[in-house]
């Protein structure tokens, strides 16, 4: 079974994010970069499938030179090889361009199943997986919390409001992983040692034959407006406090 | 945001800037490694520290171990941790490839261990004890022994222990009385008692393998008659499978801290059916055990440094958030209160902690580098690093342990009343810390080891090499204008060290004998420790100044300036203590030797 996992390198959830003064992006100084946590679920699921059915796992990532660390992390977890799409023209690419780069790379290799995270925790767009499936012309199931693959088809569980959908699809397909799908493993020391020697192909936009013209452009980034400070309702007795609260809700907040 | 217990930045600064651990990959033994591999290992350790260890820090203390029907129960998460450590290759990480290890430099596995210790000390000891015990089998065991035990231990399925202490033989190992009676079947029959044995029984693993000291019947008295045995709790049965080996859990200790890990009392051969297998040659047990013991002593220092690190970051966070009081120069009570960290006395307590945590960690890293260099070099060079490591081991064990008590105590003090309460982690760190000056050789033993053995061994060669190492750092610092003063301070301290040492070894030892010579060995150890840590801080400062020369971004610059500030703290507040200690050591009249018991009537 040939499994492909798309991973993105993102700032650590605990990194302190600062928007650049000119609003063109975030200040990358001092940021710790990690694998997008939803993509980790994808890597883990791919490894489990491989362990059960045999085959191999290829990691694909679009990103600058540092993204190689994230590919190596996935290789240390147990994937076989990587494709690193590294092109300055793709820096800050929109979801469509990213997906088309991924699609061009994946089209060239055998793929029975393609995993993506349901979204990346940096820009929260949640589009790449779906666009990728369209560009590859294969079915997709998004936000998957449980997956079984047998007899050439995949059965996926997807949570929707108040219910769960069980969706069956033929292979190949794109699955976008959600929290709950599995518990990603830690890279092992032997895995880390082996990861160094595993092959990673580096490709640029020209090699993939894709257009880098963006369909969407970030005009400006700005931090959210600061929240006004809260107000502590005064008064001695509970009744007095309640009256005060009602007054505030009616006159200031205008919600009742 | 998850609570911080270690500084990734400081760890990587030590690895790449101060100690340049990547230098090790030039040697064939480590040549498969690289800077990237080291970073990935440390990143994985940080992740495990956060996700696998830290979430159980409080729970393992509040739901401590118990003894139920003769078996010890631990927190169920211990099994998960042992499995992960086994699956991840952490238990035998430093072992050679042939035995399933990764030939990882000790320096890197030590720093990983530091992260685990800081996250949750009780949880971290299970795997590291197994590493130590497996290391003994790896070094001295027979081929058959290795095949039988190592895979199970390295996979985390079986726990390893070191079983030395007995009711009448704690610090005094020559009094070990557990007896091993030879049989003609290749094993010995053991009988005796062991006390204070860490992780000697628990349900987080499927079996326990004790590396145990005993005396073969008829062996010479004292330490020369001690042999090392492998004694599993369950042994391989002749007909296949495992059977009980008459290793009984007689009790567990109810401890002040470090409560997530069991310390057990063992009865061996109660039914006269306890079998042990000799490791290496008879009567060489203590020499073998000292390999593990030296590693375990570094491990204790590391545990102490880890706990102190977690306490420091907890108190740092609190002092940044908690508003209290005003500057003494601010008389207007209507001005807002300032954060605790703006008060000088709080800053002093934070610096004290930082000087202990990072100074200790640097010394431990230094020891690990010496160990790695000893391993890959040959002849005189190998011997040099062996001697340096031998000399510094008692200091690396006891400085973090003794100072760690003061450091975690300062952490509590930063929080005031809240520091004393269970709602904050400080009180647990303080309790967890207290074992470290005791286990694996008390501070008293370490003092005698340093002054009585290490300073004088090979005609004082180790001491000479150590002074040369100090001189190297002094020379480096001297070339930097801003560090010249501190280089001078360290040079004066080194002279005082030599003077005091000469007085003790030639004057006192020669004229008054060993009782007087070693009476204040603990004071000497403390004295030595301040100087040794000053050496490490000067090293750190040299790297920090160099890093600042490349004009780093503001935040990074503050990081390096913070290192220099802490160095200044150590030189300003800790190092001067050696003058008083030198006076004690040279003017000692031996009052503790001469004092007779009747004077303690009341």
CSV table of N, CA, C and O in Angstrom, one decimal, chain A residues 14 16 30 32 40 69 72-73 76 186-190 192-193 195-197, chain B residues 1-2 8 32-34 37 40 44 47-48 51-52 84 88-89 93 97 102:
chain,number,residue,atom,x,y,z
A,14,UNK,N,2.9,27.2,21.5
A,14,UNK,CA,3.3,28.0,22.7
A,14,UNK,C,4.2,29.2,22.3
A,14,UNK,O,4.6,30.0,23.1
A,16,UNK,N,5.2,32.8,21.0
A,16,UNK,CA,4.6,34.1,21.1
A,16,UNK,C,4.6,34.7,19.7
A,16,UNK,O,5.7,35.0,19.2
A,30,UNK,N,13.0,33.9,16.8
A,30,UNK,CA,12.8,33.2,18.0
A,30,UNK,C,11.7,32.2,18.1
A,30,UNK,O,11.4,31.6,19.1
A,32,UNK,N,9.8,28.6,17.6
A,32,UNK,CA,10.2,27.2,17.5
A,32,UNK,C,9.2,26.6,16.5
A,32,UNK,O,8.0,26.8,16.6
A,40,UNK,N,0.3,15.4,12.3
A,40,UNK,CA,0.9,14.3,13.1
A,40,UNK,C,-0.1,13.2,13.1
A,40,UNK,O,0.3,12.0,13.1
A,69,UNK,N,13.3,19.8,8.5
A,69,UNK,CA,13.3,19.3,9.9
A,69,UNK,C,12.0,18.5,10.2
A,69,UNK,O,12.0,17.5,10.8
A,72,UNK,N,12.0,15.3,8.4
A,72,UNK,CA,12.9,14.3,9.1
A,72,UNK,C,12.2,13.8,10.3
A,72,UNK,O,12.3,12.7,10.7
A,73,UNK,N,11.4,14.7,11.0
A,73,UNK,CA,10.7,14.2,12.2
A,73,UNK,C,9.7,13.1,11.8
A,73,UNK,O,9.6,12.0,12.4
A,76,UNK,N,11.6,10.1,11.1
A,76,UNK,CA,12.1,9.5,12.4
A,76,UNK,C,10.9,8.7,13.1
A,76,UNK,O,11.2,7.7,13.8
A,186,UNK,N,6.0,9.0,19.6
A,186,UNK,CA,7.2,9.8,19.6
A,186,UNK,C,8.2,9.2,18.6
A,186,UNK,O,8.2,8.0,18.4
A,187,UNK,N,9.0,10.1,18.1
A,187,UNK,CA,10.1,9.6,17.3
A,187,UNK,C,11.0,8.7,18.2
A,187,UNK,O,11.2,9.1,19.3
A,188,UNK,N,11.5,7.6,17.7
A,188,UNK,CA,12.4,6.8,18.5
A,188,UNK,C,13.8,7.1,18.2
A,188,UNK,O,14.1,7.7,17.1
A,189,UNK,N,14.7,6.8,19.1
A,189,UNK,CA,16.2,7.0,18.8
A,189,UNK,C,16.7,6.3,17.6
A,189,UNK,O,17.3,6.9,16.7
A,190,UNK,N,16.4,5.0,17.5
A,190,UNK,CA,16.8,4.3,16.2
A,190,UNK,C,16.1,5.0,15.0
A,190,UNK,O,16.8,5.1,14.0
A,192,UNK,N,15.4,8.2,14.7
A,192,UNK,CA,16.1,9.4,14.4
A,192,UNK,C,17.4,9.1,13.7
A,192,UNK,O,17.7,9.8,12.7
A,193,UNK,N,18.1,8.1,14.1
A,193,UNK,CA,19.3,7.7,13.4
A,193,UNK,C,19.1,7.3,12.0
A,193,UNK,O,19.9,7.7,11.1
A,195,UNK,N,16.5,8.2,10.1
A,195,UNK,CA,15.9,9.3,9.4
A,195,UNK,C,16.9,10.1,8.5
A,195,UNK,O,16.6,10.5,7.4
A,196,UNK,N,18.1,10.2,9.1
A,196,UNK,CA,19.2,10.9,8.4
A,196,UNK,C,19.5,10.3,7.1
A,196,UNK,O,19.9,11.0,6.2
A,197,UNK,N,19.4,9.0,7.0
A,197,UNK,CA,19.8,8.3,5.8
A,197,UNK,C,18.7,8.1,4.8
A,197,UNK,O,18.9,7.6,3.7
B,1,UNK,N,-1.1,28.3,28.7
B,1,UNK,CA,0.3,27.8,28.3
B,1,UNK,C,0.7,26.8,29.3
B,1,UNK,O,0.6,27.0,30.5
B,2,UNK,N,1.3,25.7,28.8
B,2,UNK,CA,1.8,24.7,29.8
B,2,UNK,C,2.9,25.3,30.6
B,2,UNK,O,3.6,26.2,30.2
B,8,UNK,N,14.6,25.1,27.0
B,8,UNK,CA,15.2,24.5,25.8
B,8,UNK,C,16.3,25.3,25.3
B,8,UNK,O,17.4,24.8,24.9
B,32,UNK,N,28.1,8.3,13.3
B,32,UNK,CA,26.8,8.3,12.7
B,32,UNK,C,25.9,9.4,13.2
B,32,UNK,O,24.8,9.7,12.7
B,33,UNK,N,26.3,10.2,14.2
B,33,UNK,CA,25.5,11.2,14.8
B,33,UNK,C,25.9,12.6,14.1
B,33,UNK,O,26.8,12.7,13.4
B,34,UNK,N,25.1,13.5,14.4
B,34,UNK,CA,25.3,14.9,13.9
B,34,UNK,C,24.6,15.9,14.8
B,34,UNK,O,23.8,15.5,15.6
B,37,UNK,N,20.9,15.3,14.5
B,37,UNK,CA,20.4,14.2,15.3
B,37,UNK,C,20.3,14.6,16.8
B,37,UNK,O,19.3,14.3,17.4
B,40,UNK,N,17.3,16.7,17.3
B,40,UNK,CA,16.0,15.9,17.2
B,40,UNK,C,15.8,15.0,18.4
B,40,UNK,O,14.7,14.9,18.9
B,44,UNK,N,12.7,15.6,20.9
B,44,UNK,CA,11.8,14.5,21.3
B,44,UNK,C,11.7,14.3,22.8
B,44,UNK,O,10.6,14.1,23.4
B,47,UNK,N,9.4,16.9,24.1
B,47,UNK,CA,8.0,16.6,23.9
B,47,UNK,C,7.5,15.5,24.9
B,47,UNK,O,6.4,15.6,25.4
B,48,UNK,N,8.4,14.5,25.1
B,48,UNK,CA,8.1,13.5,26.1
B,48,UNK,C,7.9,14.1,27.5
B,48,UNK,O,7.1,13.7,28.2
B,51,UNK,N,4.5,15.9,27.5
B,51,UNK,CA,3.3,15.1,27.3
B,51,UNK,C,3.3,13.8,28.2
B,51,UNK,O,2.2,13.3,28.6
B,52,UNK,N,4.4,13.2,28.4
B,52,UNK,CA,4.5,11.9,29.0
B,52,UNK,C,4.7,11.9,30.5
B,52,UNK,O,4.2,11.1,31.3
B,84,UNK,N,7.2,3.3,26.6
B,84,UNK,CA,7.6,4.3,25.7
B,84,UNK,C,9.2,4.4,25.7
B,84,UNK,O,9.8,4.6,24.6
B,88,UNK,N,11.2,3.7,22.4
B,88,UNK,CA,12.0,4.8,21.9
B,88,UNK,C,13.5,4.5,21.9
B,88,UNK,O,14.2,5.4,21.4
B,89,UNK,N,13.9,3.4,22.5
B,89,UNK,CA,15.3,3.2,22.6
B,89,UNK,C,16.1,4.0,23.6
B,89,UNK,O,17.3,4.1,23.6
B,93,UNK,N,20.3,3.7,25.2
B,93,UNK,CA,20.7,4.7,24.2
B,93,UNK,C,22.2,4.7,24.0
B,93,UNK,O,22.7,4.9,22.9
B,97,UNK,N,26.0,-0.5,19.3
B,97,UNK,CA,25.1,-1.1,18.3
B,97,UNK,C,24.9,-2.6,18.5
B,97,UNK,O,23.7,-3.1,18.4
B,102,UNK,N,22.2,2.7,20.7
B,102,UNK,CA,22.4,3.7,19.6
B,102,UNK,C,23.7,4.4,19.6
B,102,UNK,O,23.9,5.4,18.9
